Coordinates of C-alpha atoms and ligand atoms in Angstrom, one line a residue:
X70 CA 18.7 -62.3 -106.3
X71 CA 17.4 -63.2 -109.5
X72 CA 13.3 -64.3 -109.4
X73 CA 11.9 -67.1 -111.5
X74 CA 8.3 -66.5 -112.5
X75 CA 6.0 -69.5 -111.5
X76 CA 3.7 -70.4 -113.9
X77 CA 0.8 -72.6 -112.7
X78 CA -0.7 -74.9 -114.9
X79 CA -2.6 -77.1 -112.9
X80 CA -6.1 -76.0 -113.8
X81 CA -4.6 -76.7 -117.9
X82 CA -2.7 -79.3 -118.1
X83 CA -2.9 -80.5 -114.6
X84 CA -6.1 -81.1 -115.8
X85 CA -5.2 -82.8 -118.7
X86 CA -4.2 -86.2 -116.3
X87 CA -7.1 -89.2 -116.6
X88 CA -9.8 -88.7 -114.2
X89 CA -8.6 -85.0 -112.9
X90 CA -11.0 -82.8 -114.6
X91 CA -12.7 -80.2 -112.7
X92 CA -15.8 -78.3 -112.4
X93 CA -16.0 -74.2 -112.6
X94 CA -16.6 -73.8 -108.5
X95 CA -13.6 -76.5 -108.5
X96 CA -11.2 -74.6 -110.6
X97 CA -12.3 -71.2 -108.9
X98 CA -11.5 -72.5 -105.5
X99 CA -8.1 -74.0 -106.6
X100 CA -7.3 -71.0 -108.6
X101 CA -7.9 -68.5 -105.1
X102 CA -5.5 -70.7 -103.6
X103 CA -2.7 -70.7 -105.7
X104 CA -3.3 -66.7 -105.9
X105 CA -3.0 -67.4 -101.8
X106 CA 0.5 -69.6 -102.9
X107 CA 1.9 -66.2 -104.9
X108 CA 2.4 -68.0 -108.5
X109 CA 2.8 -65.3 -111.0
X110 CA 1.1 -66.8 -113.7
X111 CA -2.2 -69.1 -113.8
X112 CA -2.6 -70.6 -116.9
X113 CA -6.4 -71.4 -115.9
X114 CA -7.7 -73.5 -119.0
X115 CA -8.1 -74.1 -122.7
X116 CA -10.8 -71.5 -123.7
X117 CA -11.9 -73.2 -127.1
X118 CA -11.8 -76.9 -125.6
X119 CA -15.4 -76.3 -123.8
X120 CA -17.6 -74.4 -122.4
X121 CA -16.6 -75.2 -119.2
X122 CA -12.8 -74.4 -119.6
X123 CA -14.0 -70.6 -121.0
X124 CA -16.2 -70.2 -117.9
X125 CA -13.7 -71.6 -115.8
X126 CA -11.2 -68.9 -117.2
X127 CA -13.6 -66.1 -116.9
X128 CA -15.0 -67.0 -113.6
X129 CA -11.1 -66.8 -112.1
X130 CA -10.6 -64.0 -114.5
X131 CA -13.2 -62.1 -112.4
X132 CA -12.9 -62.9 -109.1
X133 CA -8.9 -64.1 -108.3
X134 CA -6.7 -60.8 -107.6
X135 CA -3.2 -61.3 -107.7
X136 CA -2.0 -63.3 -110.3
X137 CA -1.7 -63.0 -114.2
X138 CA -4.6 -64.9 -115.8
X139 CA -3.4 -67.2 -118.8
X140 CA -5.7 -69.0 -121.6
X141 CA -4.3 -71.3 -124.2
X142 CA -4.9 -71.5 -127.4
X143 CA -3.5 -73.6 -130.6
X144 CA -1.8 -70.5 -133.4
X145 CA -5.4 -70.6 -135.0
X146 CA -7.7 -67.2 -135.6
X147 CA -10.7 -68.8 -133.7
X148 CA -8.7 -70.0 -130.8
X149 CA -7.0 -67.1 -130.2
X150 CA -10.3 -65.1 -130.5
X151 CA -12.0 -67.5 -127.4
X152 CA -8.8 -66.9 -125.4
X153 CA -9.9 -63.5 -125.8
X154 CA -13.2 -63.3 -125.1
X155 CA -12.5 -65.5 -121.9
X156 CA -10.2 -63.2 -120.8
X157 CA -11.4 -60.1 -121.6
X158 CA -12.7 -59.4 -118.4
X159 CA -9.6 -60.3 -116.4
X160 CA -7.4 -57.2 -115.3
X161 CA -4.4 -58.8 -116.0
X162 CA -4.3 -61.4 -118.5
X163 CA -1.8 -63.6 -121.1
X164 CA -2.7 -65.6 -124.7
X165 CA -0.7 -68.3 -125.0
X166 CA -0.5 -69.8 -127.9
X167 CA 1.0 -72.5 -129.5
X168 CA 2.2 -74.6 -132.3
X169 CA 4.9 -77.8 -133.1
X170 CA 8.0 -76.8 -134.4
X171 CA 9.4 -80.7 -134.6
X172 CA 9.7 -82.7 -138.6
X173 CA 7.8 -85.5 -136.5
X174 CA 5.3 -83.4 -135.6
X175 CA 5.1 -81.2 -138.5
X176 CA 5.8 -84.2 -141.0
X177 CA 2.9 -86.6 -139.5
X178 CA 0.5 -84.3 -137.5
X179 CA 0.0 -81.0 -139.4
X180 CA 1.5 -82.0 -143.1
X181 CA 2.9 -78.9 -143.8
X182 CA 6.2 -77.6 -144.4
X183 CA 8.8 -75.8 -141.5
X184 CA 8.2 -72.4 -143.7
X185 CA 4.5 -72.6 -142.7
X186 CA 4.5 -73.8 -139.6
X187 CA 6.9 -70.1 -138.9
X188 CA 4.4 -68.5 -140.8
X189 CA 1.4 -69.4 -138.8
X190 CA 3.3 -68.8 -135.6
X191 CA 4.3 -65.5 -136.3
X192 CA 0.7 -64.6 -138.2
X193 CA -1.2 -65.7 -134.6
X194 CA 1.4 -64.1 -132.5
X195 CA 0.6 -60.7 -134.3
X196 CA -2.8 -61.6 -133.6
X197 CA -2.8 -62.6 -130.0
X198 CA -0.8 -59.1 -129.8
X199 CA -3.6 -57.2 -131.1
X200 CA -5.7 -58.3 -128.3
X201 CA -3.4 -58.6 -125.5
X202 CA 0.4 -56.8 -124.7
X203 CA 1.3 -59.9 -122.5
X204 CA 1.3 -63.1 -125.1
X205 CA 3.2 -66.4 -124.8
X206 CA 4.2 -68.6 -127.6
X207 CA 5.5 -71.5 -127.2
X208 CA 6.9 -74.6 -130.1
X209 CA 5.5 -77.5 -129.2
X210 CA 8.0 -80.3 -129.2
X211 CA 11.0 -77.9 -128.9
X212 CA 13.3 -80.6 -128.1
X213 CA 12.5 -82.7 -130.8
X214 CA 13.4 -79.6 -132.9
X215 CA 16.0 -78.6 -135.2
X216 CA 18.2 -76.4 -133.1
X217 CA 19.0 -73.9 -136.1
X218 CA 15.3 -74.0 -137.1
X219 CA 13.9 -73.3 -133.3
X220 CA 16.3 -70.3 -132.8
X221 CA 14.6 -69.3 -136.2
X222 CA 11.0 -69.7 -134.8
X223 CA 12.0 -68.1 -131.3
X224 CA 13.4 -64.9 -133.0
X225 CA 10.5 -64.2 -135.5
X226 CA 7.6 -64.7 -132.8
X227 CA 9.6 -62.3 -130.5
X228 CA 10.1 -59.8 -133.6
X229 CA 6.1 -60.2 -133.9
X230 CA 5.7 -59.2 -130.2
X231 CA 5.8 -62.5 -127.8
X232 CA 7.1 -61.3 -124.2
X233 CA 7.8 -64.4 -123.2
X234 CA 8.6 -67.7 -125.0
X235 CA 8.3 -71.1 -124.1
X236 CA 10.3 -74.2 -124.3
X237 CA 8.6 -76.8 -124.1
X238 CA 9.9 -80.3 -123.8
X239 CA 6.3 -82.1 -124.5
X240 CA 7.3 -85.3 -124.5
X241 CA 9.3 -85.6 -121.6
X242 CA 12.5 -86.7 -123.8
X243 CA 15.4 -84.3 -123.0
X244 CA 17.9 -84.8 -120.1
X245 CA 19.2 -81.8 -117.8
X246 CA 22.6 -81.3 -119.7
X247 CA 21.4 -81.3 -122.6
X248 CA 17.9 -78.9 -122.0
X249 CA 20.2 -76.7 -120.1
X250 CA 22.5 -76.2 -123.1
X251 CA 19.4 -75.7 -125.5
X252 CA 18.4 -72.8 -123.2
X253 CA 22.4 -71.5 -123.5
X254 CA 22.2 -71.8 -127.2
X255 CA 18.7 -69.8 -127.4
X256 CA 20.8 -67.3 -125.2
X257 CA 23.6 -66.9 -127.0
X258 CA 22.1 -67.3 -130.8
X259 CA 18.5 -65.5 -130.8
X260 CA 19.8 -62.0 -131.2
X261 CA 16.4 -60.1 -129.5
X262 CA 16.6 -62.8 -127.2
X263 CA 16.8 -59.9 -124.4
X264 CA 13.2 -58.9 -125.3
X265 CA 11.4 -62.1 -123.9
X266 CA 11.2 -64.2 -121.0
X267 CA 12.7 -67.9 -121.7
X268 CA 10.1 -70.4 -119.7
X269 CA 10.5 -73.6 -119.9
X270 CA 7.8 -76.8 -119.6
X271 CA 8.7 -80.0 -118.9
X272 CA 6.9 -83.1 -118.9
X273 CA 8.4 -86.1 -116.3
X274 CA 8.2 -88.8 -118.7
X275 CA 11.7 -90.3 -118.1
X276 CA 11.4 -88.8 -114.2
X277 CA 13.2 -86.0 -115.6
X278 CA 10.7 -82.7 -115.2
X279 CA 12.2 -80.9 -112.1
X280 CA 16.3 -81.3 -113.2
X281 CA 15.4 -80.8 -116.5
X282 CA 13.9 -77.1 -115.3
X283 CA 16.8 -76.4 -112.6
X284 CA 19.2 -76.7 -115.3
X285 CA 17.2 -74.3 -117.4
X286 CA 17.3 -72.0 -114.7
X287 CA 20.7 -72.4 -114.5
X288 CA 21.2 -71.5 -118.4
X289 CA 19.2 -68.3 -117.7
X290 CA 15.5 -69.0 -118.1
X291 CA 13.1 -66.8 -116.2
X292 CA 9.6 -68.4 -115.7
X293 CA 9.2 -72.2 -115.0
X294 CA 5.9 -73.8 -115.6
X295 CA 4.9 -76.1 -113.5
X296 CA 1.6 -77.8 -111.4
X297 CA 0.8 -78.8 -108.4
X298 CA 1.8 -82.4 -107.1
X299 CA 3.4 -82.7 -110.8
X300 CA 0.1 -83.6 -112.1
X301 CA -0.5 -83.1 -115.7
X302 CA -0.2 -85.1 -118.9
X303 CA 0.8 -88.6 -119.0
X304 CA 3.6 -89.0 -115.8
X305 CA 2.5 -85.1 -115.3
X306 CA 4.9 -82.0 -115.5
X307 CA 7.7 -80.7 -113.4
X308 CA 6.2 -80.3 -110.3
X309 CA 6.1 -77.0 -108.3
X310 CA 7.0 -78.1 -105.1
X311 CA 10.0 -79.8 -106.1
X312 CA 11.2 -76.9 -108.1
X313 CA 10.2 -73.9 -106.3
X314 CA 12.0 -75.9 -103.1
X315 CA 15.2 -76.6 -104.7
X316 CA 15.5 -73.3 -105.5
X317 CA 15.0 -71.9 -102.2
X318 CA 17.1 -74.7 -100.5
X319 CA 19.6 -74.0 -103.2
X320 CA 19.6 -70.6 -103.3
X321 CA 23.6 -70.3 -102.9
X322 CA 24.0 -71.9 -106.1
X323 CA 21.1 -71.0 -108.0
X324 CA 21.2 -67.5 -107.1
X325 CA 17.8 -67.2 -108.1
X326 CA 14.1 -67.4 -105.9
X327 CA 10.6 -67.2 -106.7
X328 CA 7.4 -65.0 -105.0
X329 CA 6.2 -68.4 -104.0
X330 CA 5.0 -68.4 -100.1
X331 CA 6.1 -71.6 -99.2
X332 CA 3.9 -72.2 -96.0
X333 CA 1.3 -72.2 -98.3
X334 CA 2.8 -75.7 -100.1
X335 CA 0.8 -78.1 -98.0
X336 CA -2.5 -77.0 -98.3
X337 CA -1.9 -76.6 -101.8
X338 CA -1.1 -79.5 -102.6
X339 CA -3.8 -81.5 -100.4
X340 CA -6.7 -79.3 -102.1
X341 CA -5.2 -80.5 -105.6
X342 CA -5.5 -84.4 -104.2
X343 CA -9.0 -83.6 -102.8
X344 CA -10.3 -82.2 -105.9
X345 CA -8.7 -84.2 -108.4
X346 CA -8.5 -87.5 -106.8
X347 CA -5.2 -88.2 -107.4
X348 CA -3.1 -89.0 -104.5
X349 CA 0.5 -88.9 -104.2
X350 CA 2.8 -91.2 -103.7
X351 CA 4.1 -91.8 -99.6
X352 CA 7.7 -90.7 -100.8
X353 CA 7.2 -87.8 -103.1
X354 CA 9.8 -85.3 -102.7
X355 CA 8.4 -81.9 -100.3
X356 CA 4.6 -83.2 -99.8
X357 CA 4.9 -86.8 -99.7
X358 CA 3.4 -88.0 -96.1
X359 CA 7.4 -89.8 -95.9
X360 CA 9.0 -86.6 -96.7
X361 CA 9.8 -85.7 -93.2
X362 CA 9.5 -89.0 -91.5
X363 CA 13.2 -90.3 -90.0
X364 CA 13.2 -93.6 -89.7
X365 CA 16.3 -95.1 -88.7
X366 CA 17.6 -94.5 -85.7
X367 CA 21.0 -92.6 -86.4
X368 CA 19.1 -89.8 -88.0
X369 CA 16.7 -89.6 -84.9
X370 CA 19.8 -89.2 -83.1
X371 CA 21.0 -86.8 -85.0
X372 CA 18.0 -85.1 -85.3
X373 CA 17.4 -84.8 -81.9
X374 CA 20.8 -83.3 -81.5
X375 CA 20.3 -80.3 -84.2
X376 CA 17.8 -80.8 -86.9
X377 CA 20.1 -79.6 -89.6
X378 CA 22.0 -83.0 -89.6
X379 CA 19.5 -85.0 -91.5
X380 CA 16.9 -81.9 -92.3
X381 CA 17.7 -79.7 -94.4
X382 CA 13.8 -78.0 -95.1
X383 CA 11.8 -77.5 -92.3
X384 CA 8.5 -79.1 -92.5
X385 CA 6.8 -75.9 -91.1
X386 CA 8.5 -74.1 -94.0
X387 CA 6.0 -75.7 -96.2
X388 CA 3.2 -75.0 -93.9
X389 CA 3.5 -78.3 -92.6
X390 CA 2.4 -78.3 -88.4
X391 CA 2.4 -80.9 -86.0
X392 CA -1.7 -81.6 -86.0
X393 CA -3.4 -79.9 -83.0
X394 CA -6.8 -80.6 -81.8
X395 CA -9.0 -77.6 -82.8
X396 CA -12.6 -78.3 -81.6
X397 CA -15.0 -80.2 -80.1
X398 CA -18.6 -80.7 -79.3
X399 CA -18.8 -77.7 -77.3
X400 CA -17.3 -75.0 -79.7
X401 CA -19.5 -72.6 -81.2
X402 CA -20.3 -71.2 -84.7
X403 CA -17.6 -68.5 -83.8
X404 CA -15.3 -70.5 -83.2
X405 CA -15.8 -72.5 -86.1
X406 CA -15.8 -69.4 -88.5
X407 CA -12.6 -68.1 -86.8
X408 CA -10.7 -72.0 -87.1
X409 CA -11.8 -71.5 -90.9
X410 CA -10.2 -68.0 -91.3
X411 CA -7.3 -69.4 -89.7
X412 CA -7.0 -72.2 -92.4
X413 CA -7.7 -69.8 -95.0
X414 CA -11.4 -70.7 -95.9
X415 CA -13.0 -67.7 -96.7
X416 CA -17.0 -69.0 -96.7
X417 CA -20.8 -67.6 -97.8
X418 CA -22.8 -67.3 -94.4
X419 CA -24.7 -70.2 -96.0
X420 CA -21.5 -72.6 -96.4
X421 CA -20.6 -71.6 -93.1
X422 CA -23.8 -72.8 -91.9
X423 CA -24.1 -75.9 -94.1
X424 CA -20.2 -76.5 -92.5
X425 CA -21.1 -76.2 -89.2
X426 CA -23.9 -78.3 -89.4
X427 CA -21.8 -81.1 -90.2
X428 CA -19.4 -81.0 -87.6
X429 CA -22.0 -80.9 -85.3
X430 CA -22.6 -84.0 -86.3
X431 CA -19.1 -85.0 -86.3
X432 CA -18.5 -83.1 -82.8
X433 CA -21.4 -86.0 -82.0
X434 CA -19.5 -89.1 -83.6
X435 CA -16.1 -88.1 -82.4
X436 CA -14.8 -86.5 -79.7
X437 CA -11.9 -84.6 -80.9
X438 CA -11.7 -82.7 -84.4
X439 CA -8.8 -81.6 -85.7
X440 CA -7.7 -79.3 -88.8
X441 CA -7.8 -82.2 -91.2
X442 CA -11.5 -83.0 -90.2
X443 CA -12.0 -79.2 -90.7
X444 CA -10.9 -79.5 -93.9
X445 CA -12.5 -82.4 -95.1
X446 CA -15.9 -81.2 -94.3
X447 CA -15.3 -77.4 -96.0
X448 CA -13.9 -79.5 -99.2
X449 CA -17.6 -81.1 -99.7
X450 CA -19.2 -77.5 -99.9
X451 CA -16.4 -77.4 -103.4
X452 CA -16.7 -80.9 -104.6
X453 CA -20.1 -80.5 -104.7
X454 CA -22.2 -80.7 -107.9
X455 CA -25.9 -79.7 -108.5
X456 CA -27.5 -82.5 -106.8
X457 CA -30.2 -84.9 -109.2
X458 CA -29.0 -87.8 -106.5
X459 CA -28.7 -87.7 -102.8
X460 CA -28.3 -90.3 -100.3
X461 CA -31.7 -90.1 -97.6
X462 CA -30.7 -93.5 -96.0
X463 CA -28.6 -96.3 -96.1
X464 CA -28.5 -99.9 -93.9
X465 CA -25.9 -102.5 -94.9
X466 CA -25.5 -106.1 -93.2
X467 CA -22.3 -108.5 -94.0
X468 CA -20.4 -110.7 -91.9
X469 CA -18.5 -114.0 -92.2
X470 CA -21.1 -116.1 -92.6
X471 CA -23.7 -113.5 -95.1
X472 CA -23.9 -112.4 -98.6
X473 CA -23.1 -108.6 -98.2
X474 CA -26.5 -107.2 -98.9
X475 CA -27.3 -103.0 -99.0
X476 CA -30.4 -101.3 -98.8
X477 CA -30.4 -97.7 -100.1
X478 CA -32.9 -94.8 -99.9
X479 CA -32.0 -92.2 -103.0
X480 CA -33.8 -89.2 -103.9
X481 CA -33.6 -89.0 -108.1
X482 CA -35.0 -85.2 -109.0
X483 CA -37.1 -85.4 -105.9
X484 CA -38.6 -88.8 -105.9
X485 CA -37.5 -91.4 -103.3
X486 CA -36.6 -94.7 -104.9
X487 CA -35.8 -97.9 -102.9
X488 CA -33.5 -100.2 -103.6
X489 CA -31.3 -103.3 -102.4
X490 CA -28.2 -104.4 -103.6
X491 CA -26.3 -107.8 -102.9
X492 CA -22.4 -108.0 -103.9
X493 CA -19.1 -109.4 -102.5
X494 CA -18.6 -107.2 -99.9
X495 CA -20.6 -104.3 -98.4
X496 CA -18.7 -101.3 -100.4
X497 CA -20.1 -103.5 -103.6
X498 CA -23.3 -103.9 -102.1
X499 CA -23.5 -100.4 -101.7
X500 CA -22.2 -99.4 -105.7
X501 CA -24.8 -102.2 -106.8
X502 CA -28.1 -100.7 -105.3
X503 CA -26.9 -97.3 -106.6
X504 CA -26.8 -98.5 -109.9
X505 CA -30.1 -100.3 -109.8
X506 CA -31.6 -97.0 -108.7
X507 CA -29.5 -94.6 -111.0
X508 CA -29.3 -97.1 -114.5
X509 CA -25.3 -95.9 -114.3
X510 CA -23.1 -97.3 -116.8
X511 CA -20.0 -95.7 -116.1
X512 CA -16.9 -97.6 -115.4
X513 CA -15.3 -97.5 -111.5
X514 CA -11.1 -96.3 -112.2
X515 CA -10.2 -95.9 -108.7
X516 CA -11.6 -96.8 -105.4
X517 CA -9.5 -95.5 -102.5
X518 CA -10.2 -95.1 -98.9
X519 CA -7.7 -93.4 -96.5
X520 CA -8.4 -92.0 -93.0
X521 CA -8.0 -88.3 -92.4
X522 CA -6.6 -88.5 -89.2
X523 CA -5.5 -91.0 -86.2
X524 CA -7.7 -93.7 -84.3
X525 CA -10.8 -95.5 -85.0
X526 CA -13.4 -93.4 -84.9
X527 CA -11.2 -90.8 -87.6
X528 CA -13.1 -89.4 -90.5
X529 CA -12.5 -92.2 -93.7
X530 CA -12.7 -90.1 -96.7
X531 CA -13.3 -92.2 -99.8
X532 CA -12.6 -90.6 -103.5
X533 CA -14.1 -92.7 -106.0
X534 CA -13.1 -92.1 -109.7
X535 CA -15.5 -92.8 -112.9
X536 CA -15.3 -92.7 -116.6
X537 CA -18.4 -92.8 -118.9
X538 CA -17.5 -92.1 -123.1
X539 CA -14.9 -89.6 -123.1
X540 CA -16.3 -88.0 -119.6
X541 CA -14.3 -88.5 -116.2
X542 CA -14.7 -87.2 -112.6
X543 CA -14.0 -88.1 -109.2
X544 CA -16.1 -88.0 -106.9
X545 CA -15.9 -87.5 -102.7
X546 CA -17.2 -88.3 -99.5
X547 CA -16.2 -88.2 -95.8
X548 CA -18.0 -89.8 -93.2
X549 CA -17.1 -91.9 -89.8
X550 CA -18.1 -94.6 -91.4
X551 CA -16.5 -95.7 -94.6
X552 CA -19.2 -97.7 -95.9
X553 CA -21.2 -94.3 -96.0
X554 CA -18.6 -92.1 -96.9
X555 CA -18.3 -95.0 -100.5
X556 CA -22.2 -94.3 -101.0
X557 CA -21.6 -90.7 -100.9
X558 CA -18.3 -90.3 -103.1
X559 CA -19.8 -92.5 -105.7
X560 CA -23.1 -90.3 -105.9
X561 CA -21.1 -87.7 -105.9
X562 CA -19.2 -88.5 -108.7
X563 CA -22.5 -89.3 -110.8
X564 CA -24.2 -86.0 -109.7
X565 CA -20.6 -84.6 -111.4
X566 CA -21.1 -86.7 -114.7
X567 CA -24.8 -85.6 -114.8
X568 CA -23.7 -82.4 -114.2
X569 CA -20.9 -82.7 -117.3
X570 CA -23.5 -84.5 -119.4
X571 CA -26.0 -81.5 -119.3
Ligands
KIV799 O1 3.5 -80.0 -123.4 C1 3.3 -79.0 -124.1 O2 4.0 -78.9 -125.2 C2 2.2 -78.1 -123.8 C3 2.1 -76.9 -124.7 C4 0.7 -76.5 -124.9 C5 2.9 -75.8 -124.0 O3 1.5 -78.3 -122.9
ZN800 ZN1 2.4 -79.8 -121.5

């Protein structure tokens, strides 16, 4: 059986959706997991882009064993030398490196003529290769290309020593037949077409990401890159779930598999919503919360005859168990700590202890806490940013016949400011006396509340998105009470701008 190489690039252009961006411990904790998941191949950021992106790269670089360690950069002499730098470090590691090979692009963007843009690709694909054995090239727009031209391209980088090559389709335009047969040509025209890996890298524009990459597969291409939840760009990129699933379901006709450990799916992919913010749609294929959910009562029937009649992936086969209650008031640190190994939280003694302290006070609010609550609370020690504001108290009055009023305690660097806020109900209450007290001017995207598990007294965990200039975050909180839980996920999402700003 053949294996496709899975190319993660959540922490790239996963990133690269509105409001998803990420902070170093974010990307370092996202990147251990998907080392936990098996991908081959993290593409973990944009080295040149910011500083943040080349610590990012270097901080997973350093610490995440497993996987290949990717930084991008554009087919220019400085980018390539940042990818470099960032990597340097890493003991395995890939440049990828790119540039358009479309007449739109090249006509409009870059102004400059088919013969240069081969020239440049070729000229930084030497380069690349005279840091690094393992580099990537990919021509942006491939789709939109000129077929003769692109096998062109795709011979001359391999010639200059790329190991793998990349089609990308960046603007989400191709259809499966058709991608499919562009791999087939590449095959069958580039004559050292042998010496490289064909990837392919679709974007879901016209909802075509995942069949677009099957059919590559199909036609012979060896590494599919892909993120999880399909985030990404615009509608996002294939997504990995989808893809790495169809080829295990499918493995009769694919005859193909990936190193992928699919229990680890599920917790994937809820890390990615934590930390981004972005949550995914009730009916998304694999991790949607509909995916497994029979409704109509033939399939129950069936169902409860043999599963296989209406199932044909097993939710545990993405790592997907029937909730169990975990803990309670009276379990101990040990127990705690071993809950967390189990889950796959491997914690400092002091976020351990900052962990445990808060379920203690959950253990006190509610009676029974489950993996989810687990979960939730270990995700604040990671969404955390240096703190300039934190919440010291908070009292809110409302009611049917009352103007929603809040009165918040912050500490700002230290000092404890006071203020009250009026609004139309008490979440905007709340937002309103945190900007008195902070002078914020950013601009609320998304406001969305959800509880984590069952019943009334259930965690609510609030994830609260903001954009200031050119700078977005999203910011967390989880508490019983979902009025608290706002005040916290919108002060965190300010420390995280502040934090950005500096
Ligand atoms: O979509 C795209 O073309 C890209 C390239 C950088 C591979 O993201
Ligand atoms: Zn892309």
């Amino acid at each position: 059986m053949r294996i496709v190489k899975i190319f993660d690039t959540t922490l790239r252009d996963g990133e690269q959706s509105p409001g998803a961006s990420m902070n170093v411990a974010e990307k370092l904790r996202l990147a251990e997991q998907l080392a936990r998941l098996g991908v081959d191949i993290i593409e973990a950021g944009f080295a040149i882009a910011s500083p943040g992106d080349f610590e990012a790269i270097k901080t997973i670089g350093n610490e995440v064993e497993g996987p290949v360690i990717c930084s991008l950069a554009r087919a220019k002499e400085e980018d390539i030398k940042r990818a470099w730098e960032s990597l340097k470090d890493a003991p395995r590691r890939r440049i990828h490196t790119f540039h358009s090979t479309s007449d739109i692009h090249l006509k409009y963007q870059f102004r400059i003529s088919r013969e240069e843009a081969l020239k440049r690709s070729v000229d930084m694909v030497r380069f690349a290769k005279s840091f690094v054995d393992d580099v990537e090239f990919s021509p942006m727009d491939a789709t939109r290309t000129d077929i003769g031209y692109l096998c062109e391209v795709i011979e001359a980088v391999i010639e200059a020593g790329a190991v793998t090559v990349n089609i990308p389709d960046t603007v989400g335009y191709s259809i499966p037949g058709e991608f499919g047969a562009m791999i087939k040509t590449l095959r069958d025209r580039v004559k050292n077409i042998d010496k490289a890996v064909i990837s392919v890298h679709c974007h879901n524009d016209l909802g075509l990401s995942t069949s677009n990459s099957l059919s590559a597969v199909l036609n012979g291409a060896g590494q599919v890159e892909c993120t999880v939840n399909g985030i990404g760009e615009r509608a996002g990129n294939c997504s990995m779930e989808e893809v790495v699933m169809a080829l295990r379901t499918r493995r009769d006709l694919f005859n193909a598999d990936t190193n992928i450990n699919t229990e680890e799916i599920m917790r994937s992919s809820r890390l990615v919503t934590k930390i981004t913010g972005m949550s995914v749609q009730p009916n998304k294929a694999i991790v949607g919360a509909n995916a497994f959910a029979h409704e109509s009562g033939i399939h129950q029937d069936g169902l409860l005859k043999e599963k296989s009649t209406y199932e044909i992936i097993r939710p545990e086969t993405i790592g997907l168990h029937k909730t169990k209650f975990v803990l309670g008031k009276h379990s101990g640190r040990h127990a705690f700590r071993t809950r967390l190994d189990e889950l796959g939280y491997t914690l400092s003694d002091e976020e351990v202890n900052s962990a445990f302290y808060r379920f203690k006070k959950l253990a006190d609010q509610k009676k029974e806490i489950y993996d989810e609550d687990i979960e939730a609370l270990v995700s604040e020690e990671f969404t955390t940013a240096p703190e300039i504001y934190s919440l010291t108290g908070l009292s809110v009055s409302s009611g049917t016949d009352q103007k929603p009023a809040a009165t918040l305690k912050l500490k700002v660097n230290g000092e404890l400011i006071e203020k009250t806020g009026h609004g139309d109900g008490p979440v905007d209450a709340v937002f309103r006396a945190i900007t008195l007290i902070t002078g914020a001017k950013s601009r609320l995207l998304r406001y969305e509340v959800k509880a984590i598990t069952g019943g009334t007294d259930a965690l609510g965990e609030v994830v609260c998105s903001l954009e200031e200039g050119d700078r977005s975050v999203s910011g967390h909180g989880a508490d019983t009470d979902i009025i608290i839980a706002s005040a916290k996920a919108y002060i965190n999402a300010l420390n995280k701008l502040a934090a950005r700003k500096k």
